[in-house]
Every structure is written in structure tokens, then in C-alpha cells.
CSV table of C-alpha atoms and ligand atoms in Angstrom, one decimal:
chain,number,residue,atom,x,y,z
A,1,UNK,CA,11.0,-40.9,56.6
A,2,UNK,CA,10.7,-44.5,57.8
A,3,UNK,CA,11.6,-46.9,55.0
A,4,UNK,CA,8.5,-48.5,53.5
A,5,UNK,CA,10.4,-51.5,52.1
A,6,UNK,CA,11.9,-54.0,54.5
A,7,UNK,CA,14.9,-54.3,52.2
A,8,UNK,CA,16.1,-50.8,53.2
A,9,UNK,CA,16.6,-51.7,56.8
A,10,UNK,CA,18.1,-55.1,56.4
A,11,UNK,CA,20.7,-54.7,53.7
A,12,UNK,CA,24.3,-53.4,54.1
A,13,UNK,CA,23.7,-50.8,51.4
A,14,UNK,CA,22.2,-48.6,54.2
A,15,UNK,CA,25.7,-47.5,54.9
A,16,UNK,CA,26.1,-46.4,51.3
A,17,UNK,CA,23.2,-44.0,51.6
A,18,UNK,CA,24.0,-40.4,50.4
A,19,UNK,CA,27.2,-41.7,48.8
A,20,UNK,CA,25.8,-41.0,45.4
A,21,UNK,CA,26.4,-37.5,43.8
A,22,UNK,CA,23.3,-37.7,41.5
A,23,UNK,CA,23.8,-34.2,40.2
A,24,UNK,CA,27.3,-35.1,39.0
A,25,UNK,CA,26.1,-38.5,37.7
A,26,UNK,CA,23.4,-36.8,35.6
A,27,UNK,CA,26.2,-34.9,33.8
A,28,UNK,CA,27.3,-38.2,32.4
A,29,UNK,CA,24.0,-38.8,30.6
A,30,UNK,CA,23.7,-36.4,27.7
A,31,UNK,CA,20.1,-37.3,26.9
A,32,UNK,CA,18.9,-36.2,30.4
A,33,UNK,CA,19.5,-32.6,29.3
A,34,UNK,CA,17.1,-32.6,26.5
A,35,UNK,CA,13.6,-31.2,26.5
A,36,UNK,CA,10.4,-33.0,25.3
A,37,UNK,CA,7.3,-30.9,24.4
A,38,UNK,CA,9.2,-27.9,25.6
A,39,UNK,CA,9.6,-29.4,29.1
A,40,UNK,CA,12.6,-30.8,30.9
A,41,UNK,CA,12.7,-34.6,30.3
A,42,UNK,CA,11.9,-36.7,33.4
A,43,UNK,CA,12.8,-40.2,32.3
A,44,UNK,CA,11.0,-42.8,34.4
A,45,UNK,CA,10.8,-45.7,31.9
A,46,UNK,CA,14.1,-47.4,32.9
A,47,UNK,CA,12.6,-50.9,33.1
A,48,UNK,CA,11.9,-50.6,29.4
A,49,UNK,CA,15.4,-49.4,28.6
A,50,UNK,CA,17.9,-47.3,30.4
A,51,UNK,CA,19.8,-44.2,29.1
A,52,UNK,CA,23.4,-44.4,28.2
A,53,UNK,CA,26.3,-42.6,29.9
A,54,UNK,CA,28.7,-40.7,27.6
A,55,UNK,CA,31.4,-43.3,28.2
A,56,UNK,CA,29.3,-46.0,26.6
A,57,UNK,CA,28.4,-43.7,23.6
A,58,UNK,CA,32.1,-42.8,23.2
A,59,UNK,CA,33.2,-46.5,23.5
A,60,UNK,CA,30.8,-47.4,20.6
A,61,UNK,CA,32.1,-44.4,18.6
A,62,UNK,CA,35.7,-45.3,19.3
A,63,UNK,CA,35.1,-49.0,18.4
A,64,UNK,CA,33.7,-48.2,15.0
A,65,UNK,CA,36.2,-45.3,14.4
A,66,UNK,CA,39.4,-47.1,15.5
A,67,UNK,CA,38.9,-50.8,16.2
A,68,UNK,CA,36.2,-52.3,14.0
A,69,UNK,CA,37.1,-55.7,12.7
A,70,UNK,CA,35.8,-59.3,13.0
A,71,UNK,CA,36.7,-61.4,16.0
A,72,UNK,CA,38.4,-64.7,16.4
A,73,UNK,CA,39.1,-64.8,12.7
A,74,UNK,CA,41.8,-62.6,11.3
A,75,UNK,CA,45.5,-62.6,12.3
A,76,UNK,CA,45.7,-58.9,11.5
A,77,UNK,CA,46.2,-56.1,14.0
A,78,UNK,CA,42.6,-54.8,14.0
A,79,UNK,CA,41.1,-58.2,14.4
A,80,UNK,CA,43.4,-58.9,17.3
A,81,UNK,CA,42.3,-55.6,18.9
A,82,UNK,CA,38.6,-56.3,18.4
A,83,UNK,CA,39.1,-59.8,19.8
A,84,UNK,CA,40.9,-58.5,22.8
A,85,UNK,CA,38.1,-55.9,23.4
A,86,UNK,CA,35.4,-58.6,23.0
A,87,UNK,CA,37.0,-61.1,25.3
A,88,UNK,CA,38.0,-58.4,27.7
A,89,UNK,CA,34.3,-57.6,28.0
A,90,UNK,CA,33.6,-61.2,28.8
A,91,UNK,CA,36.0,-61.0,31.6
A,92,UNK,CA,34.2,-57.9,32.9
A,93,UNK,CA,30.9,-59.8,32.9
A,94,UNK,CA,32.5,-62.7,34.7
A,95,UNK,CA,33.6,-60.4,37.5
A,96,UNK,CA,30.3,-58.5,37.5
A,97,UNK,CA,28.3,-61.7,38.1
A,98,UNK,CA,31.1,-63.3,40.1
A,99,UNK,CA,31.0,-66.4,37.8
A,100,UNK,CA,33.6,-69.0,38.4
A,101,UNK,CA,34.9,-69.0,34.8
A,102,UNK,CA,34.8,-66.8,31.7
A,103,UNK,CA,33.6,-69.8,29.6
A,104,UNK,CA,30.3,-69.7,31.6
A,105,UNK,CA,29.5,-66.3,30.0
A,106,UNK,CA,27.6,-66.5,26.7
A,107,UNK,CA,26.8,-63.4,24.7
A,108,UNK,CA,23.2,-63.4,23.4
A,109,UNK,CA,20.9,-60.7,22.0
A,110,UNK,CA,19.3,-60.2,25.4
A,111,UNK,CA,17.2,-61.8,28.1
A,112,UNK,CA,14.7,-63.1,25.6
A,113,UNK,CA,17.3,-65.0,23.6
A,114,UNK,CA,19.0,-66.2,26.8
A,115,UNK,CA,15.8,-67.9,28.0
A,116,UNK,CA,15.0,-69.2,24.5
A,117,UNK,CA,18.5,-70.7,24.3
A,118,UNK,CA,18.1,-72.6,27.6
A,119,UNK,CA,14.5,-73.7,26.9
A,120,UNK,CA,15.5,-75.0,23.5
A,121,UNK,CA,18.9,-76.5,24.1
A,122,UNK,CA,18.5,-77.7,27.7
A,123,UNK,CA,14.8,-78.4,27.3
A,124,UNK,CA,15.0,-80.6,24.2
A,125,UNK,CA,17.8,-82.6,25.8
A,126,UNK,CA,16.6,-83.1,29.4
A,127,UNK,CA,12.9,-82.6,29.5
A,128,UNK,CA,10.6,-85.4,28.3
A,129,UNK,CA,6.9,-86.0,27.8
A,130,UNK,CA,5.0,-86.0,31.1
A,131,UNK,CA,7.7,-83.8,32.8
A,132,UNK,CA,6.9,-80.5,34.4
A,133,UNK,CA,8.4,-77.0,34.2
A,134,UNK,CA,7.7,-74.4,36.9
A,135,UNK,CA,7.5,-70.7,36.3
A,136,UNK,CA,5.7,-68.0,38.4
A,137,UNK,CA,2.6,-65.9,37.9
A,138,UNK,CA,4.6,-62.7,37.6
A,139,UNK,CA,6.8,-63.7,34.6
A,140,UNK,CA,7.5,-61.5,31.6
A,141,UNK,CA,6.2,-63.1,28.4
A,142,UNK,CA,9.9,-63.9,27.6
A,143,UNK,CA,9.9,-66.3,30.5
A,144,UNK,CA,6.5,-67.8,29.7
A,145,UNK,CA,6.3,-68.4,26.0
A,146,UNK,CA,9.6,-70.2,25.4
A,147,UNK,CA,8.6,-72.8,28.0
A,148,UNK,CA,5.1,-73.1,26.6
A,149,UNK,CA,6.6,-73.8,23.1
A,150,UNK,CA,8.8,-76.4,24.7
A,151,UNK,CA,5.9,-78.0,26.5
A,152,UNK,CA,3.8,-78.1,23.4
A,153,UNK,CA,6.6,-79.6,21.4
A,154,UNK,CA,7.4,-82.4,23.8
A,155,UNK,CA,4.2,-82.9,25.7
A,156,UNK,CA,5.4,-81.5,29.1
A,157,UNK,CA,3.3,-79.4,31.4
A,158,UNK,CA,3.8,-75.8,32.6
A,159,UNK,CA,3.1,-75.2,36.3
A,160,UNK,CA,2.8,-71.7,37.8
A,161,UNK,CA,3.7,-70.5,41.3
A,162,UNK,CA,0.8,-68.3,42.4
A,163,UNK,CA,1.3,-64.8,44.0
A,164,UNK,CA,-0.6,-63.1,46.8
A,165,UNK,CA,-2.3,-59.7,46.6
A,166,UNK,CA,0.9,-57.9,47.4
A,167,UNK,CA,2.6,-59.5,44.4
A,168,UNK,CA,4.7,-61.9,46.4
A,169,UNK,CA,5.4,-65.5,45.4
A,170,UNK,CA,3.7,-68.1,47.6
A,171,UNK,CA,6.6,-70.4,48.6
A,172,UNK,CA,4.3,-72.9,50.2
A,173,UNK,CA,2.5,-73.4,46.9
A,174,UNK,CA,5.9,-73.7,45.2
A,175,UNK,CA,6.8,-76.5,47.6
A,176,UNK,CA,3.6,-78.3,46.7
A,177,UNK,CA,4.3,-77.9,42.9
A,178,UNK,CA,7.9,-79.3,43.2
A,179,UNK,CA,7.8,-83.1,42.6
A,180,UNK,CA,9.6,-85.9,40.9
A,181,UNK,CA,8.2,-84.8,37.5
A,182,UNK,CA,9.7,-81.3,37.8
A,183,UNK,CA,12.6,-80.9,35.4
A,184,UNK,CA,13.2,-77.1,35.4
A,185,UNK,CA,12.4,-74.0,37.4
A,186,UNK,CA,12.6,-70.5,35.7
A,187,UNK,CA,11.6,-67.4,37.6
A,188,UNK,CA,12.2,-63.6,37.6
A,189,UNK,CA,14.8,-62.3,40.0
A,190,UNK,CA,12.8,-59.0,40.0
A,191,UNK,CA,9.3,-58.5,38.4
A,192,UNK,CA,9.1,-55.9,35.7
A,193,UNK,CA,5.4,-55.3,36.3
A,194,UNK,CA,5.3,-55.3,40.1
A,195,UNK,CA,8.9,-54.6,41.2
A,196,UNK,CA,8.9,-57.6,43.6
A,197,UNK,CA,12.3,-58.9,44.5
A,198,UNK,CA,11.8,-62.7,44.6
A,199,UNK,CA,13.2,-65.0,47.3
A,200,UNK,CA,15.4,-66.6,44.7
A,201,UNK,CA,17.9,-68.1,47.1
A,202,UNK,CA,15.1,-70.1,48.8
A,203,UNK,CA,13.7,-71.0,45.4
A,204,UNK,CA,17.1,-72.3,44.3
A,205,UNK,CA,17.7,-74.2,47.6
A,206,UNK,CA,14.2,-75.8,47.4
A,207,UNK,CA,14.7,-76.7,43.7
A,208,UNK,CA,18.1,-78.1,44.2
A,209,UNK,CA,16.7,-80.2,47.1
A,210,UNK,CA,14.8,-82.0,44.4
A,211,UNK,CA,17.7,-82.0,42.0
A,212,UNK,CA,16.0,-79.4,39.7
A,213,UNK,CA,18.1,-76.7,38.0
A,214,UNK,CA,17.0,-73.0,38.1
A,215,UNK,CA,17.2,-70.2,35.7
A,216,UNK,CA,16.9,-66.6,37.0
A,217,UNK,CA,15.6,-63.9,34.6
A,218,UNK,CA,17.8,-61.0,35.8
A,219,UNK,CA,16.6,-58.4,33.4
A,220,UNK,CA,15.2,-56.2,36.1
A,221,UNK,CA,17.7,-57.1,38.8
A,222,UNK,CA,21.2,-56.3,37.5
A,223,UNK,CA,20.5,-52.6,37.1
A,224,UNK,CA,19.5,-52.3,40.8
A,225,UNK,CA,21.5,-54.7,42.9
A,226,UNK,CA,24.7,-56.7,43.3
A,227,UNK,CA,24.3,-60.2,41.8
A,228,UNK,CA,26.6,-63.1,42.7
A,229,UNK,CA,25.7,-66.2,40.7
A,230,UNK,CA,28.0,-68.4,42.8
A,231,UNK,CA,26.5,-67.2,46.1
A,232,UNK,CA,22.9,-67.6,44.7
A,233,UNK,CA,24.0,-71.0,43.2
A,234,UNK,CA,21.6,-70.5,40.3
A,235,UNK,CA,22.2,-72.7,37.3
A,236,UNK,CA,21.5,-70.1,34.7
A,237,UNK,CA,21.2,-66.3,34.9
A,238,UNK,CA,20.3,-64.0,32.0
A,239,UNK,CA,20.1,-60.2,31.5
A,240,UNK,CA,20.0,-57.5,28.8
A,241,UNK,CA,22.7,-54.9,28.2
A,242,UNK,CA,20.2,-52.2,27.3
A,243,UNK,CA,18.6,-52.3,30.7
A,244,UNK,CA,22.1,-52.0,32.2
A,245,UNK,CA,23.0,-48.6,30.6
A,246,UNK,CA,24.6,-50.5,27.6
A,247,UNK,CA,23.6,-50.9,24.0
A,248,UNK,CA,20.5,-52.7,22.7
A,249,UNK,CA,20.8,-56.0,20.9
A,250,UNK,CA,23.2,-57.5,23.4
A,251,UNK,CA,22.9,-59.5,26.6
A,252,UNK,CA,24.3,-62.3,28.7
A,253,UNK,CA,23.5,-65.8,29.5
A,254,UNK,CA,25.5,-67.2,32.4
A,255,UNK,CA,25.3,-71.0,32.8
A,256,UNK,CA,27.2,-73.4,35.1
A,257,UNK,CA,29.9,-75.0,32.9
A,258,UNK,CA,28.9,-78.5,33.6
A,259,UNK,CA,25.4,-77.8,32.3
A,260,UNK,CA,26.5,-75.9,29.3
A,261,UNK,CA,28.9,-78.7,28.5
A,262,UNK,CA,26.1,-81.1,28.5
A,263,UNK,CA,23.8,-79.0,26.2
A,264,UNK,CA,23.9,-79.1,22.4
A,265,UNK,CA,24.4,-75.9,20.4
A,266,UNK,CA,21.4,-73.6,20.0
A,267,UNK,CA,22.3,-72.4,16.5
A,268,UNK,CA,24.8,-73.6,13.9
A,269,UNK,CA,27.2,-71.5,12.0
A,270,UNK,CA,30.6,-69.9,12.1
A,271,UNK,CA,32.6,-69.7,15.3
A,272,UNK,CA,30.7,-72.5,17.1
A,273,UNK,CA,32.6,-75.3,15.3
A,274,UNK,CA,36.1,-76.8,15.6
A,275,UNK,CA,35.9,-79.0,12.5
A,276,UNK,CA,33.2,-79.3,9.8
A,277,UNK,CA,32.9,-82.1,7.3
A,278,UNK,CA,29.8,-83.2,5.5
A,279,UNK,CA,29.7,-86.3,7.6
A,280,UNK,CA,30.1,-84.7,11.0
A,281,UNK,CA,30.7,-81.4,12.7
A,282,UNK,CA,32.7,-81.1,15.9
A,283,UNK,CA,31.6,-78.2,18.1
A,284,UNK,CA,33.8,-75.6,19.5
A,285,UNK,CA,34.5,-75.4,23.2
A,286,UNK,CA,32.6,-73.1,25.6
A,287,UNK,CA,31.5,-70.4,25.4
A,288,UNK,CA,31.9,-70.3,21.5
A,289,UNK,CA,29.7,-73.4,21.1
A,290,UNK,CA,26.7,-71.1,21.8
A,291,UNK,CA,27.9,-68.1,19.8
A,292,UNK,CA,27.2,-68.9,16.2
A,293,UNK,CA,27.9,-66.3,13.6
A,294,UNK,CA,29.6,-62.9,13.8
A,295,UNK,CA,28.5,-61.5,17.2
A,296,UNK,CA,27.4,-58.0,18.1
A,297,UNK,CA,31.0,-57.0,18.8
A,298,UNK,CA,30.3,-53.3,19.3
A,299,UNK,CA,27.4,-54.2,21.6
A,300,UNK,CA,29.6,-56.4,23.7
A,301,UNK,CA,32.3,-53.8,24.0
A,302,UNK,CA,29.7,-51.1,24.8
A,303,UNK,CA,28.2,-53.3,27.5
A,304,UNK,CA,31.6,-53.8,29.0
A,305,UNK,CA,32.0,-50.0,29.2
A,306,UNK,CA,28.6,-49.8,30.9
A,307,UNK,CA,29.6,-52.5,33.4
A,308,UNK,CA,32.8,-50.5,34.2
A,309,UNK,CA,30.7,-47.4,34.6
A,310,UNK,CA,28.2,-48.8,37.1
A,311,UNK,CA,30.9,-50.7,39.0
A,312,UNK,CA,32.5,-47.3,39.4
A,313,UNK,CA,29.2,-45.8,40.7
A,314,UNK,CA,28.8,-48.8,43.1
A,315,UNK,CA,26.0,-51.4,43.3
A,316,UNK,CA,25.4,-50.6,47.0
A,317,UNK,CA,25.2,-46.9,46.5
A,318,UNK,CA,22.8,-47.4,43.6
A,319,UNK,CA,20.6,-49.8,45.6
A,320,UNK,CA,20.5,-47.4,48.5
A,321,UNK,CA,19.6,-44.4,46.4
A,322,UNK,CA,16.9,-46.2,44.4
A,323,UNK,CA,15.4,-47.6,47.6
A,324,UNK,CA,15.1,-44.1,49.0
A,325,UNK,CA,13.5,-42.9,45.7
A,326,UNK,CA,11.0,-45.8,45.8
A,327,UNK,CA,10.1,-45.2,49.4
A,328,UNK,CA,9.6,-41.5,48.7
A,329,UNK,CA,7.5,-42.0,45.6
A,330,UNK,CA,5.5,-44.8,47.2
A,331,UNK,CA,4.7,-42.5,50.2
A,332,UNK,CA,3.7,-39.5,47.9
A,333,UNK,CA,1.7,-41.5,45.4
A,334,UNK,CA,-0.2,-43.6,47.9
A,335,UNK,CA,-1.6,-40.4,49.5
A,336,UNK,CA,-3.4,-39.4,46.2
A,337,UNK,CA,-7.1,-40.2,46.5
A,338,UNK,CA,-8.2,-42.9,43.9
A,339,UNK,CA,-4.7,-44.0,43.2
A,340,UNK,CA,-3.9,-47.7,43.9
A,341,UNK,CA,-0.4,-49.2,43.8
A,342,UNK,CA,-0.2,-52.6,42.1
A,343,UNK,CA,2.6,-54.5,43.7
A,344,UNK,CA,3.2,-53.8,47.3
A,345,UNK,CA,5.7,-56.5,48.2
A,346,UNK,CA,7.9,-56.0,51.2
A,347,UNK,CA,11.0,-56.4,49.0
A,348,UNK,CA,10.8,-54.2,45.9
A,349,UNK,CA,13.3,-52.7,43.4
A,350,UNK,CA,13.0,-50.0,40.8
A,351,UNK,CA,9.4,-50.3,39.8
A,352,UNK,CA,6.2,-48.6,40.9
A,353,UNK,CA,3.0,-49.6,39.0
A,354,UNK,CA,-0.3,-47.9,39.7
A,355,UNK,CA,-3.9,-47.4,38.5
A,356,UNK,CA,-6.2,-44.5,39.1
A,357,UNK,CA,-9.9,-45.1,39.5
A,358,UNK,CA,-11.8,-44.2,36.4
A,359,UNK,CA,-8.8,-43.2,34.3
A,360,UNK,CA,-7.2,-45.5,31.8
A,361,UNK,CA,-3.4,-45.9,32.2
A,362,UNK,CA,-2.9,-44.8,28.6
A,363,UNK,CA,-4.5,-41.5,29.4
A,364,UNK,CA,-2.2,-41.2,32.4
A,365,UNK,CA,0.8,-41.9,30.2
A,366,UNK,CA,-0.4,-39.3,27.6
A,367,UNK,CA,-0.9,-36.5,30.0
A,368,UNK,CA,2.4,-37.2,31.7
A,369,UNK,CA,4.2,-37.3,28.4
A,370,UNK,CA,2.9,-33.7,27.6
A,371,UNK,CA,4.5,-32.7,30.9
A,372,UNK,CA,7.9,-34.2,29.8
A,373,UNK,CA,7.6,-37.4,31.9
A,374,UNK,CA,8.3,-40.7,30.2
A,375,UNK,CA,6.6,-43.6,31.9
A,376,UNK,CA,5.2,-46.9,30.5
A,377,UNK,CA,1.5,-47.6,30.3
A,378,UNK,CA,0.2,-51.0,29.3
A,379,UNK,CA,0.5,-54.7,30.3
A,380,UNK,CA,4.3,-54.5,30.4
A,381,UNK,CA,4.6,-57.9,28.5
A,382,UNK,CA,3.2,-59.5,31.7
A,383,UNK,CA,-0.5,-60.0,30.8
A,384,UNK,CA,-1.0,-62.7,33.4
A,385,UNK,CA,0.0,-60.2,36.1
A,386,UNK,CA,-2.7,-57.9,34.8
A,387,UNK,CA,-5.2,-60.7,34.9
A,388,UNK,CA,-4.2,-61.6,38.5
A,389,UNK,CA,-4.9,-58.1,39.7
A,390,UNK,CA,-8.0,-57.7,37.5
A,391,UNK,CA,-6.7,-54.6,35.6
A,392,UNK,CA,-6.3,-54.2,31.8
A,393,UNK,CA,-3.1,-52.3,32.3
A,394,UNK,CA,-1.1,-50.1,34.8
A,395,UNK,CA,0.9,-46.9,34.6
A,396,UNK,CA,4.5,-47.9,35.5
A,397,UNK,CA,7.2,-45.7,36.8
A,398,UNK,CA,10.6,-47.2,36.9
A,399,UNK,CA,13.8,-45.7,38.4
A,400,UNK,CA,17.5,-45.7,37.7
A,401,UNK,CA,20.2,-44.2,39.9
A,402,UNK,CA,20.2,-40.9,37.9
A,403,UNK,CA,16.6,-40.1,39.0
A,404,UNK,CA,15.9,-37.6,41.8
A,405,UNK,CA,13.3,-36.8,44.4
A,406,UNK,CA,12.6,-33.6,42.4
A,407,UNK,CA,11.6,-35.8,39.5
A,408,UNK,CA,9.3,-37.7,41.8
A,409,UNK,CA,7.8,-34.4,42.9
A,410,UNK,CA,7.3,-33.6,39.2
A,411,UNK,CA,5.6,-36.9,38.8
A,412,UNK,CA,3.2,-36.3,41.7
A,413,UNK,CA,2.3,-32.9,40.3
A,414,UNK,CA,1.6,-34.3,36.9
A,415,UNK,CA,-0.5,-37.1,38.3
A,416,UNK,CA,-2.6,-34.4,40.1
A,417,UNK,CA,-3.0,-32.8,36.7
A,418,UNK,CA,-4.2,-36.1,35.2
A,419,UNK,CA,-6.9,-36.3,37.8
A,420,UNK,CA,-7.9,-32.7,37.1
A,421,UNK,CA,-8.2,-33.4,33.4
A,422,UNK,CA,-9.9,-36.8,33.6
A,423,UNK,CA,-11.2,-37.1,37.2
B,1,C6P,N1,11.0,-55.8,29.9
B,1,C6P,C1,9.7,-53.7,30.2
B,1,C6P,O1,9.4,-52.6,29.8
B,1,C6P,P1,14.6,-58.1,26.3
B,1,C6P,O2,13.5,-57.6,25.5
B,1,C6P,O3,15.1,-59.4,25.8
B,1,C6P,O4,15.7,-57.1,26.5
B,1,C6P,O5,14.0,-58.3,27.8
B,1,C6P,C2,12.9,-59.1,28.0
B,1,C6P,C3,12.5,-59.1,29.4
B,1,C6P,C4,12.6,-60.3,30.1
B,1,C6P,N2,12.4,-60.3,31.5
B,1,C6P,C5,12.0,-59.2,32.1
B,1,C6P,C6,11.7,-59.3,33.6
B,1,C6P,C7,11.8,-58.0,31.5
B,1,C6P,O6,11.5,-56.9,32.2
B,1,C6P,C8,12.1,-57.9,30.1
B,1,C6P,C9,11.9,-56.7,29.3
B,1,C6P,C10,10.7,-54.5,29.3
B,1,C6P,O7,9.4,-54.2,31.2
B,1,C6P,C11,10.3,-54.5,27.9
B,1,C6P,S1,8.8,-55.4,27.6
């Protein structure tokens, strides 16, 4: 079948096609064997959270069974082991993103906290009344609300890059929005509601041309493609461990060292200090300046195991397999009468949102659930996207590399059932 998405024909991962032994990979994910409502589970809600391979589950178990201790504090054996595991995971994240230095990797609770940290710390230091911040019309609420709060607090203005009917950013409009008042640009690398892969390299180049730093929300990108922060030249990059086959409650904020150095701490507490007196506190060096309090050590270690795992599977093989799945599903679903795909960008990753004429997405989700299929129905925490396309909600299928064409066939069959029941 001819690739629907331009990305399949342009990228080197083409060569990685068929390199993935999905049947074997599925053996690594215990939950994929379970049944729901008496049916085989078909898990297609990976944009919400991904399932965990046994190696991640075992790493968490082993951490609490054999290594649990606090980090950076004790001089005893266990504390040294926990610290080594924690800092070892930081080194893994550094290689995963190809960051220049490990001190540029800050552990946070997730993408949401990563963006809030930058909006608060960078925003309150470098953005002033009358300045402007640019986001896009396809942002998750996590990349809207922190900037709105900042703008309200300091009297800055939020500007929004519009999107076309395919769900692609209008770069010409972005160029018009960029001006001397622009102090920050924050956009999704991949949209969670539409699946669009944004032209982030162009956005960064254009922004840097005006001396404006850029944050990329990588929550929906890192599970699907290779990310190189130095090649992108982004100033900040953030993602969540739980969407990357790791634990919940942990994520990463990458920031260029010179920017992080210039920013004040986001939270105060243990570990982020070097000296405290009642008169004055001296802050710790990077990355600890931004890691106040006892961190989610097990989460970090588990996320490190997840990174090892997917690195072993291979980013190119993952991208190639998922692109094939997306093409296959797009072809099959778009032939169903009354079904409309929301988000038809040329470059897409992982996500397929759709509506069916006369049927509420929640009803689609409910019937699919009874058939064993897990999808998400709703606004996907991207209400402005729903407003842009004039729909209250969509049904959203989202893939991971353990999904198969047989599962897409099951989806198509179940969608026909939905139409039978409600159509
Ligand atoms: N999107 C989805 O079903 P947290 O909750 O911090 O791990 O991630 C927030 C977030 C930020 N940006 C994007 C692009 C996202 O997709 C998400 C999370 C989930 O689409 C849950 S709403």
C-alpha cells in the first residue's frame, strides 16, 4: 500500500521496516495478555499512557526490594547504590536526547511540571509587562494554562499560531506573530489530539532569528521518534516517563545550561541548596537547583530502564512500524461511510482522531470498550482544537510499537458494530 504520510517516504527509518518482531515484543508486556469484558485487550490509548515492559516492572520491584534509600544524602552503602542508580538514569536520559551535558537534565513529575517550571522560573525572570508569548492552536492544556497564568500575573499577552483544516501550523502566520515583543515560544513537537508532527526545526530557526527561546512539549514525540535536542537546537524540551513505557509521576525537563544557570529555582527545599542561613541561601549547582525535596527515585530508575528498553528496540524501527500502522488504519477507517478523520496533516505520528456522523464519541468509546478495545473519547485536554474543528469531542486511537495490524482490523470491525448499534 502506498504510504499516506509523507514522512514514511522521506525518512531513513524506511530501511528499518519489518525489523520489528512485534509478536516477540508483545511477550515483554504482561498486561497485553489480559482480557477485558471477556475479550482480548486491544490497547489503543497509548497517548494517554503506555503499557510497561516487564523489565520496567522488575526494575521497580528490584529497586524497592534491594536498593531503596534516599539519594545524595547518606554515606551508607544503600544510599550510594540508590544515588548511582538515580544519576545513572540521568546519564541515560542525556544520551537519549543527545543533550550536551547531564546537568541539563532535570527530573520533574512530568511534561506538565516541566512546562510550569519554565513558565514560572524563566517567565517571571525574563518576561515583562507588554511582552508576548507565542503558543499554537493545537496545544495541550498543559502548554496553554501555565502561560496564561504567567501572562495574567505580569501583564503579558498570549499569541496563538493558527492551524489549517488539516491540523498543520501556519508558518506564515507564525512569522507575522514574531516581533520585538515576543519573549518566548512554546509548542508541541507532536499534537496529542491530531497527531501532527510540527515543523519544529523551522519554528526554532525562525524564533532564534529574533533572539527568542523555544520550548518543545515532547510528550507525544519521544515515544515515536528519535529526538536530538542539539540537532533541533531547542532551548527546552520536556516529556513524561509514563508515555515512554516508564512509571507515572516522573518526567524530564531538558534545558540549555546557560538558560538554566540564569533561572532562579522553581521550588525551595532540600537538595536544591548548597548553604542555608536565615539571612541568605546559596543554591546548589545544576541540575539540583531545580530538584527540591526527595525525588521520585524509583520513578527515575524505572524510566531509565524504559529508555534502555526502547533504545534496544530501536527508534527507527519503532517509527517505521508505527507509520505503517497509521497508514493502514487511516486507509481502513477513512473508507467507512460517515466517519471523518480529524487531523490529516502530511506528517503525523501515533494518533488517529475521528468522529462519526450522528454518534457521540463517548458512545463510540463505550461500544469499543465492550469489545475489549481501549481508546480515548473526549477533548483530550485540547479544548481549543475541538473548537477549531467545530466538534465537542473526538474518538482517539493512539498507537505504540506493540500494536498490530490485526488490532487495527479489530478496531475497524468494532467501529462497524458502533454504526450498527447507533447508526
Ligand atoms: N496527554 C493524552 O491523553 P502529563 O499529564 O504531564 O504526563 O502530560 C501532559 C501532556 C502535555 N502535552 C501533551 C502533548 C500531552 O499529550 C500531555 C498528556 C494525555 O493526550 C493525557 S491528557
